[in-house]
Tab-separated table of N, CA, C and O and ligand atoms in Angstrom:
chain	number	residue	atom	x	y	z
A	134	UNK	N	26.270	7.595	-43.756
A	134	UNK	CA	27.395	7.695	-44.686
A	134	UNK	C	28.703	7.704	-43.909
A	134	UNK	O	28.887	8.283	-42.839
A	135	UNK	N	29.486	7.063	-44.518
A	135	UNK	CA	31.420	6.795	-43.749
A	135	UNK	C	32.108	7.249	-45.199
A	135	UNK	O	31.513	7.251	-46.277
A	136	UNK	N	33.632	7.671	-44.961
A	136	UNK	CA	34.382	7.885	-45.368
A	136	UNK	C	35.110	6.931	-45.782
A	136	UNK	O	35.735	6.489	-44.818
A	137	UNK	N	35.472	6.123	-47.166
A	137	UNK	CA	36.616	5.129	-47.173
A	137	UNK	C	37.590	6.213	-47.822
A	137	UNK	O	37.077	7.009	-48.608
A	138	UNK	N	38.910	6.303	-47.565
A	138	UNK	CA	40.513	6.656	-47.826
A	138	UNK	C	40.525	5.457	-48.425
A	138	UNK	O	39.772	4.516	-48.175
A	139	UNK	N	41.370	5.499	-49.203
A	139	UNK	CA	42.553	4.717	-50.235
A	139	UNK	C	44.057	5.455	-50.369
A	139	UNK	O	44.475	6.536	-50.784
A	140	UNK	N	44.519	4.466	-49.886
A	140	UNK	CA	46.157	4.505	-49.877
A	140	UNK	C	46.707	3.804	-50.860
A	140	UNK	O	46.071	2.887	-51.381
A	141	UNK	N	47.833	4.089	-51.219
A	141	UNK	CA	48.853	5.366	-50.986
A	141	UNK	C	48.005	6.834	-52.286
A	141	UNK	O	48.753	7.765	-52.584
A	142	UNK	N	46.727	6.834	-52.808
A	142	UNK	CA	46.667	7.625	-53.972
A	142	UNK	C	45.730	8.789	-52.683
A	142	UNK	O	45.559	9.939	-53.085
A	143	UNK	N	45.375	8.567	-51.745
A	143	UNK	CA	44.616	9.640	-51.249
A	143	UNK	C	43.061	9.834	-51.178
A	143	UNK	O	42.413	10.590	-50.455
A	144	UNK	N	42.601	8.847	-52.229
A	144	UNK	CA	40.762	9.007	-52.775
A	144	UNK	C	39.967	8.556	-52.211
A	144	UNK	O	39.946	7.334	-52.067
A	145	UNK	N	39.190	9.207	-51.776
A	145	UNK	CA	38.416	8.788	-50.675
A	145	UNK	C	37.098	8.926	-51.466
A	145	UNK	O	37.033	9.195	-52.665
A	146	UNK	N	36.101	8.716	-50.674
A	146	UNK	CA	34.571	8.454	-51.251
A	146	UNK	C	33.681	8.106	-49.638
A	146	UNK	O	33.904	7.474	-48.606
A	147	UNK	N	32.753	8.833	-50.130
A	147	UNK	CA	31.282	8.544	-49.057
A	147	UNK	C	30.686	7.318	-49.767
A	147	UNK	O	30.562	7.067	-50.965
A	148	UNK	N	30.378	6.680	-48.739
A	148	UNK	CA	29.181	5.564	-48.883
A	148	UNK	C	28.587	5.314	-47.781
A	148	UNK	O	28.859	5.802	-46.684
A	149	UNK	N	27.334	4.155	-48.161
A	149	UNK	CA	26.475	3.763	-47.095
A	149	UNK	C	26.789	2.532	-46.883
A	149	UNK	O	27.714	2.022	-47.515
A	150	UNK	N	26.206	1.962	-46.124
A	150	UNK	CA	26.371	0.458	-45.356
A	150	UNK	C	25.939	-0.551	-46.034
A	150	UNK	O	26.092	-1.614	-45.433
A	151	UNK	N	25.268	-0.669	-47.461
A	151	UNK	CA	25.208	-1.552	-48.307
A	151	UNK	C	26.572	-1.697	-49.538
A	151	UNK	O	26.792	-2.545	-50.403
A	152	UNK	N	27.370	-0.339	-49.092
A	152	UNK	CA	28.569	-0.680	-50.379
A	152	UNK	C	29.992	-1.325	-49.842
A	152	UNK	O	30.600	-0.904	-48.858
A	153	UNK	N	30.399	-2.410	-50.664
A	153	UNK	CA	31.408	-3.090	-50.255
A	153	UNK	C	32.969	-1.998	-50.348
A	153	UNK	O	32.919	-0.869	-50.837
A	154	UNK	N	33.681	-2.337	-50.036
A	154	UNK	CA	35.134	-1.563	-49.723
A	154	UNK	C	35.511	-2.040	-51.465
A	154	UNK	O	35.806	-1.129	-52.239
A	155	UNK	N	35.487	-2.913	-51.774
A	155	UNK	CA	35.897	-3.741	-53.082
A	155	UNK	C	35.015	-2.583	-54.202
A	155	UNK	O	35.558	-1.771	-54.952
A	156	UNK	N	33.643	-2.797	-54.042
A	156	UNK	CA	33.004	-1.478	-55.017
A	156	UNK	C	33.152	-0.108	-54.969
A	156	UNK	O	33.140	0.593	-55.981
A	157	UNK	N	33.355	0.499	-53.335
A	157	UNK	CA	33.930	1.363	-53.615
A	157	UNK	C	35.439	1.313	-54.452
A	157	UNK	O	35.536	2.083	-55.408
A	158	UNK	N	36.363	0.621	-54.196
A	158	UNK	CA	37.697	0.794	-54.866
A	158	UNK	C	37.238	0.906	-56.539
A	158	UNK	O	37.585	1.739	-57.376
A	159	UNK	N	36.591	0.073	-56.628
A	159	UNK	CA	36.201	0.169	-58.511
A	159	UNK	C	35.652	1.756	-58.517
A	159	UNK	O	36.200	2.548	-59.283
A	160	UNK	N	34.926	2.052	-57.939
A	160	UNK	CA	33.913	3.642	-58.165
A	160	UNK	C	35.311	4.331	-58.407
A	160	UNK	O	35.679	4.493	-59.570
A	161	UNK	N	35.869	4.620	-57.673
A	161	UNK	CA	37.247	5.033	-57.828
A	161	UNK	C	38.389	5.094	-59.030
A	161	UNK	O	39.170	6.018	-59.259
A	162	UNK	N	38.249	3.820	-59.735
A	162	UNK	CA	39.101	3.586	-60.763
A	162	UNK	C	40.331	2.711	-59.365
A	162	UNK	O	41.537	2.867	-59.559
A	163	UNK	N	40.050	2.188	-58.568
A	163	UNK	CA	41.142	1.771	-57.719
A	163	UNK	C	41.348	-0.241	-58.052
A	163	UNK	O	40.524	-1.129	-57.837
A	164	UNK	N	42.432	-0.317	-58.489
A	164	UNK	CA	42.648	-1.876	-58.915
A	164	UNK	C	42.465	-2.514	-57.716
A	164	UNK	O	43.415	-2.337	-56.954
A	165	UNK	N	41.572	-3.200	-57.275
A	165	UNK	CA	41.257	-4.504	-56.489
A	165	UNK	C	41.227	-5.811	-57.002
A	165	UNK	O	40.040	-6.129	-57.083
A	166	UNK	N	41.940	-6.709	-57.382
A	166	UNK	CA	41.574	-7.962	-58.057
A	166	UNK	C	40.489	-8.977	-57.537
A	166	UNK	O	40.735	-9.638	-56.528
A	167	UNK	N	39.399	-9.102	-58.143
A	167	UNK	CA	38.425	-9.687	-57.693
A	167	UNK	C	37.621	-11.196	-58.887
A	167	UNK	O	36.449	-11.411	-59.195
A	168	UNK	N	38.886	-11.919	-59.244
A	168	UNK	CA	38.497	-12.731	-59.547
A	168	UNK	C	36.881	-13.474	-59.624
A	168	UNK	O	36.406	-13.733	-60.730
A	169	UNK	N	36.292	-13.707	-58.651
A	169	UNK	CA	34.989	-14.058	-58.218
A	169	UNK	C	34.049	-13.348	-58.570
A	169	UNK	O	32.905	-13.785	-58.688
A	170	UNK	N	34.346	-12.279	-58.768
A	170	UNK	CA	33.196	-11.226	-58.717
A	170	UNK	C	32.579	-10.640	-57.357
A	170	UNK	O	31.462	-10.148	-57.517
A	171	UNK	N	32.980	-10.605	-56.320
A	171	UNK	CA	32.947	-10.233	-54.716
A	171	UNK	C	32.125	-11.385	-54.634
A	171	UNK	O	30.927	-11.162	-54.460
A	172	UNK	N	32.583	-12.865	-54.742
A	172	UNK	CA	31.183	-13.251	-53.795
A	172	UNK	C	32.135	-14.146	-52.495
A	172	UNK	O	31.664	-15.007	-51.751
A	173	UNK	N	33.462	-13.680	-52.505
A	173	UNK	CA	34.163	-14.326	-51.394
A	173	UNK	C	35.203	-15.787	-51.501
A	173	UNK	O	35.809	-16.355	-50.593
A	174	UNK	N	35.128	-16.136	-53.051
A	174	UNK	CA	36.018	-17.032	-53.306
A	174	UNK	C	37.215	-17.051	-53.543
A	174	UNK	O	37.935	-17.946	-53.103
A	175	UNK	N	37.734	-15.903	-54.407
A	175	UNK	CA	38.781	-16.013	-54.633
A	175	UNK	C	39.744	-15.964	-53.996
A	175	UNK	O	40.718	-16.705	-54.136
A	176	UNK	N	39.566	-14.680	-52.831
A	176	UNK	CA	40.635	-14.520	-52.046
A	176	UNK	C	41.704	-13.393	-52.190
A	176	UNK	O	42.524	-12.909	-51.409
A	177	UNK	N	41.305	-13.113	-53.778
A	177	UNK	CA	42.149	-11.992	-53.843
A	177	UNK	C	42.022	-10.659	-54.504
A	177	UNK	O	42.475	-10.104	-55.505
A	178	UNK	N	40.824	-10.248	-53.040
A	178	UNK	CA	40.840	-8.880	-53.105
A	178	UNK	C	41.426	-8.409	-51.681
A	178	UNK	O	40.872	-7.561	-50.981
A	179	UNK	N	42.347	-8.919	-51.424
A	179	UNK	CA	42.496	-8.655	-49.924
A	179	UNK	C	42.867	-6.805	-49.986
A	179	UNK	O	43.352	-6.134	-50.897
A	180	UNK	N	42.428	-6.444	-48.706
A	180	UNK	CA	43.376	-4.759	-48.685
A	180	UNK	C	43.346	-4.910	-47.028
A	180	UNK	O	42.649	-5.540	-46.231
A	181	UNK	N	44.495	-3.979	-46.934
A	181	UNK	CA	45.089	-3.600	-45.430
A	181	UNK	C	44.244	-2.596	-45.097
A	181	UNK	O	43.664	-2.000	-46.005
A	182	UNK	N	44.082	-2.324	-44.068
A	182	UNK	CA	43.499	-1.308	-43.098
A	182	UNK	C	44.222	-0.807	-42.283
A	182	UNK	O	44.875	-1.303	-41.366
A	183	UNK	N	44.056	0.568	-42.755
A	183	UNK	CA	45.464	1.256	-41.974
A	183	UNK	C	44.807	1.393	-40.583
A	183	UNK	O	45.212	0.895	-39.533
A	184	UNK	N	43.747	2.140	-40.772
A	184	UNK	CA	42.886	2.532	-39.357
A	184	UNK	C	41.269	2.771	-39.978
A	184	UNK	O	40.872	3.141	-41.084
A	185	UNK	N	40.530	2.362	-38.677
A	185	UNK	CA	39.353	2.394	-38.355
A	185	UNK	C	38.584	0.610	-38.324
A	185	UNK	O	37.411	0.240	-38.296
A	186	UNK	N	39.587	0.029	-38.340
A	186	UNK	CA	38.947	-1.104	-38.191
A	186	UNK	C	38.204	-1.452	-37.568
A	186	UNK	O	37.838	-2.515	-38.068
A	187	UNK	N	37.488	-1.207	-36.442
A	187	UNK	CA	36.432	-0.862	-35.921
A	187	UNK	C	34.969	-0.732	-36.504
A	187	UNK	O	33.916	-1.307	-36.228
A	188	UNK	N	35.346	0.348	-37.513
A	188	UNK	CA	34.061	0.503	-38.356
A	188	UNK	C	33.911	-0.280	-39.766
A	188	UNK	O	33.296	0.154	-40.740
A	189	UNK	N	34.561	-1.464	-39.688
A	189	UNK	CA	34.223	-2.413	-40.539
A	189	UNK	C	33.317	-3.918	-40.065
A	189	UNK	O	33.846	-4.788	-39.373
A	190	UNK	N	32.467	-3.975	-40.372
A	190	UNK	CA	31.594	-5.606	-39.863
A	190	UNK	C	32.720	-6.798	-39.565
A	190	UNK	O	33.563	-7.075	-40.418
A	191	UNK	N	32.676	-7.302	-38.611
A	191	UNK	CA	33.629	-8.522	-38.210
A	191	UNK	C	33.806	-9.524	-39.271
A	191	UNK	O	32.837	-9.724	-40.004
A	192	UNK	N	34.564	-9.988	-39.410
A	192	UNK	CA	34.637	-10.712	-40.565
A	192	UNK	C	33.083	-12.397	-41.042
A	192	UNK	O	32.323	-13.142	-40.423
A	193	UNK	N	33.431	-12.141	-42.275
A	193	UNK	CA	32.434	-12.828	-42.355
A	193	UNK	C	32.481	-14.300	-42.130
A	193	UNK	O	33.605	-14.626	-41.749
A	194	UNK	N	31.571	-15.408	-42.241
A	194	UNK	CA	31.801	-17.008	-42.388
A	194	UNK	C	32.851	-17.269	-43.893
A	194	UNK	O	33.411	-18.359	-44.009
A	195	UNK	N	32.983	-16.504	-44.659
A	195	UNK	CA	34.178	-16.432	-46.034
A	195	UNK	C	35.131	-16.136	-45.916
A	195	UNK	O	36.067	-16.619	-46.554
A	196	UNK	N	35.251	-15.125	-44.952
A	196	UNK	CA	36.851	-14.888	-44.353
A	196	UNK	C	37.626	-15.663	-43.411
A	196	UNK	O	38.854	-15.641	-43.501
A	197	UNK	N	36.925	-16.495	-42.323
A	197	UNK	CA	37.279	-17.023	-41.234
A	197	UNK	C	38.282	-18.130	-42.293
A	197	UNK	O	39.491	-18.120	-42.061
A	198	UNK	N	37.896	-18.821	-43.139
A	198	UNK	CA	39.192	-20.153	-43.255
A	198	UNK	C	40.216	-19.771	-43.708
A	198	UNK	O	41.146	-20.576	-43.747
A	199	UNK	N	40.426	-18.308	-44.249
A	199	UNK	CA	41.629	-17.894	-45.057
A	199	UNK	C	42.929	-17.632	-44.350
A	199	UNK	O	43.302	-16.475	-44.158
A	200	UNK	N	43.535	-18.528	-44.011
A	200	UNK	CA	44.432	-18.581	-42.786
A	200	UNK	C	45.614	-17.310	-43.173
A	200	UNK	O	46.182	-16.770	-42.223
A	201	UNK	N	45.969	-16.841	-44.694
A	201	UNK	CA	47.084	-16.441	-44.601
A	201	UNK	C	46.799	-14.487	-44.725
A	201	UNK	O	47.467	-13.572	-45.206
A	202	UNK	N	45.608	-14.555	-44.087
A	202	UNK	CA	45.128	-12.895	-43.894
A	202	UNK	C	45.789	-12.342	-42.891
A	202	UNK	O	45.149	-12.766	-41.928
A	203	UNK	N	46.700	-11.634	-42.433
A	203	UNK	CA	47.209	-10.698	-41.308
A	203	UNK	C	46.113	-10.532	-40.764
A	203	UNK	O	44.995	-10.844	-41.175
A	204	UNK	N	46.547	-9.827	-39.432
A	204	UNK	CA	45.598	-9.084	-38.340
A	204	UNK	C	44.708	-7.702	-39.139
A	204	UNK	O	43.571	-7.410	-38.769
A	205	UNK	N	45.239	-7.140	-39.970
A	205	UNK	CA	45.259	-6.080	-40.645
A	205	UNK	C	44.377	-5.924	-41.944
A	205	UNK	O	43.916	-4.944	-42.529
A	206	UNK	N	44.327	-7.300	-42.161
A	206	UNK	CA	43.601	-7.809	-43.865
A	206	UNK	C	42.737	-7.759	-43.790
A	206	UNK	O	42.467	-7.658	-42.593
A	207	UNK	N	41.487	-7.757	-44.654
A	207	UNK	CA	40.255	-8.266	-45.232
A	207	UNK	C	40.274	-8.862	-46.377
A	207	UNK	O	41.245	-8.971	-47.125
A	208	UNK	N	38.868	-9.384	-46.585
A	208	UNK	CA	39.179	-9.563	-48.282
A	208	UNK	C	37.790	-8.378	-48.283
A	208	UNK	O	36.827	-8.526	-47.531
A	209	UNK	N	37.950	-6.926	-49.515
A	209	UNK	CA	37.444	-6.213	-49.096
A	209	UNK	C	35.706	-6.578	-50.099
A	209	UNK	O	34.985	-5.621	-50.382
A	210	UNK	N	35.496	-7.328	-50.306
A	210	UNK	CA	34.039	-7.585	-51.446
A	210	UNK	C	33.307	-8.301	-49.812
A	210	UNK	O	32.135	-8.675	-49.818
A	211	UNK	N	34.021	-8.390	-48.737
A	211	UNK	CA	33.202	-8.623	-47.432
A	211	UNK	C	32.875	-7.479	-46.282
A	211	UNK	O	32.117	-7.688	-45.335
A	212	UNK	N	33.475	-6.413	-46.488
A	212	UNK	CA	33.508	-5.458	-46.244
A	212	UNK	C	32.608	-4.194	-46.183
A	212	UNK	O	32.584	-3.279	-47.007
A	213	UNK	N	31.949	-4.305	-45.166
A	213	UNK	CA	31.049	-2.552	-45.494
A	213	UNK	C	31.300	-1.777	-44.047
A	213	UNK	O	31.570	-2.461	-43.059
A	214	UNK	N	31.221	-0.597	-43.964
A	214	UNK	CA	31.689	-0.003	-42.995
A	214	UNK	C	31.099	0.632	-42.584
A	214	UNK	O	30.470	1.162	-43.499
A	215	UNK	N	30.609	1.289	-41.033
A	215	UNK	CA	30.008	1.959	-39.808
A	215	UNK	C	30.393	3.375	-40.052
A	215	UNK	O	29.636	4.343	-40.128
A	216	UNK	N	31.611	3.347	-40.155
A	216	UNK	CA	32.522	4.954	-39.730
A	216	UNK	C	33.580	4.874	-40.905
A	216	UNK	O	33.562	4.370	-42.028
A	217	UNK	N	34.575	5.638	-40.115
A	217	UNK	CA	35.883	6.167	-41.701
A	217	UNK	C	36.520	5.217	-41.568
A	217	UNK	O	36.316	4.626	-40.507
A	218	UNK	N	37.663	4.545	-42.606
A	218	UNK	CA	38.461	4.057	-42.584
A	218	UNK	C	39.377	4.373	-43.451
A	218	UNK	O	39.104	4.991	-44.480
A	219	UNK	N	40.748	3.931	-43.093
A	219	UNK	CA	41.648	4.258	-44.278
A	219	UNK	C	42.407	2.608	-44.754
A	219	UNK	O	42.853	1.769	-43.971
A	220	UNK	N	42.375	2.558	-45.709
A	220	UNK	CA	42.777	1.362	-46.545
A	220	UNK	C	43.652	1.492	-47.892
A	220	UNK	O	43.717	2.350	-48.772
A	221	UNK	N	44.299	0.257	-47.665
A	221	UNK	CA	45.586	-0.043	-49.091
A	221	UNK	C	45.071	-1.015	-49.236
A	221	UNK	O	44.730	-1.730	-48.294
A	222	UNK	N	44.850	-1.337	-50.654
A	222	UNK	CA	45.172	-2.382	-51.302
A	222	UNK	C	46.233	-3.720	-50.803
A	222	UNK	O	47.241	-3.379	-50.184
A	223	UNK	N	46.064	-4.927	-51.011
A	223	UNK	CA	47.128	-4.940	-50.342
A	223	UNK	C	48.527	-6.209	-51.453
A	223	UNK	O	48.054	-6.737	-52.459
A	224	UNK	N	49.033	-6.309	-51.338
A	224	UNK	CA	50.356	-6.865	-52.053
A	224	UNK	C	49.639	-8.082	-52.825
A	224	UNK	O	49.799	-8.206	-54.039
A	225	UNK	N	49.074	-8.719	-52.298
A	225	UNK	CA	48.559	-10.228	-52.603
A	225	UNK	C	47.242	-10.102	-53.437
A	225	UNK	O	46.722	-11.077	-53.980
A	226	UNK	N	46.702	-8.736	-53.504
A	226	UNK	CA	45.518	-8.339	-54.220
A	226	UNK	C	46.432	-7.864	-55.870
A	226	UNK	O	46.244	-8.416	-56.954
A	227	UNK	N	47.253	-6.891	-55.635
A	227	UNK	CA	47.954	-6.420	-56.707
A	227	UNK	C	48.817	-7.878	-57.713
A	227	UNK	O	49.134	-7.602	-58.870
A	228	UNK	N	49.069	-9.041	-57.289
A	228	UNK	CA	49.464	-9.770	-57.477
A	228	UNK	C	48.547	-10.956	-58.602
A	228	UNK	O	49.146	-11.577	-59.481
A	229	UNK	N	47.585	-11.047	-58.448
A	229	UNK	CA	46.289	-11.937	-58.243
A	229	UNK	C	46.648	-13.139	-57.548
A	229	UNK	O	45.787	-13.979	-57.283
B	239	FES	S1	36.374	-10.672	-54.913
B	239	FES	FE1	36.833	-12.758	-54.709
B	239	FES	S2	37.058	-12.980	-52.572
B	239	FES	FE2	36.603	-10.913	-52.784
């Protein structure tokens, strides 16, 4: 079990290594826009990672062509995590 944080509201949640960052945000009540349904198309569930990036899986073969992701981004329905992290939503997710 890891810790995901959500920024700026504070809510965090335990999970295991089969739950996406994107499902946790829903468990939450946390708006992620996920057009696709997490299967990596849309593009816009992106969220920032404040810290622990580390304990997130390297990005996947769905993330690599999305050229306009920061150093900082994911798209989070690719996302499962090792350890804690803290994460925002990020501008382009809130947007669709
Ligand atoms: S939900 Fe569509 S890319 Fe993540």
């Amino acid at each position: 079990m890891a810790k995901v944080t959500f920024q700026p509201s504070g809510l965090s949640l335990e999970i295991d290594g089969d739950v996406t960052l994107r499902d946790a945000a829903h468990t939450l009540g946390i708006d992620v826009q996920d057009r696709c349904g997490g299967q990596g198309a849309c593009c816009n569930c992106i969220i920032m990672v404040l810290e622990g990036m580390v304990n997130i899986n390297p990005k996947t073969h769905l993330e690599q062509p999305v050229f306009y992701l920061e150093k900082n981004e994911r798209l989070s329905c690719q996302c499962k995590i090792t350890g804690d992290v803290v994460v925002e939503p990020g501008l382009k997710s809130l947007g669709g």
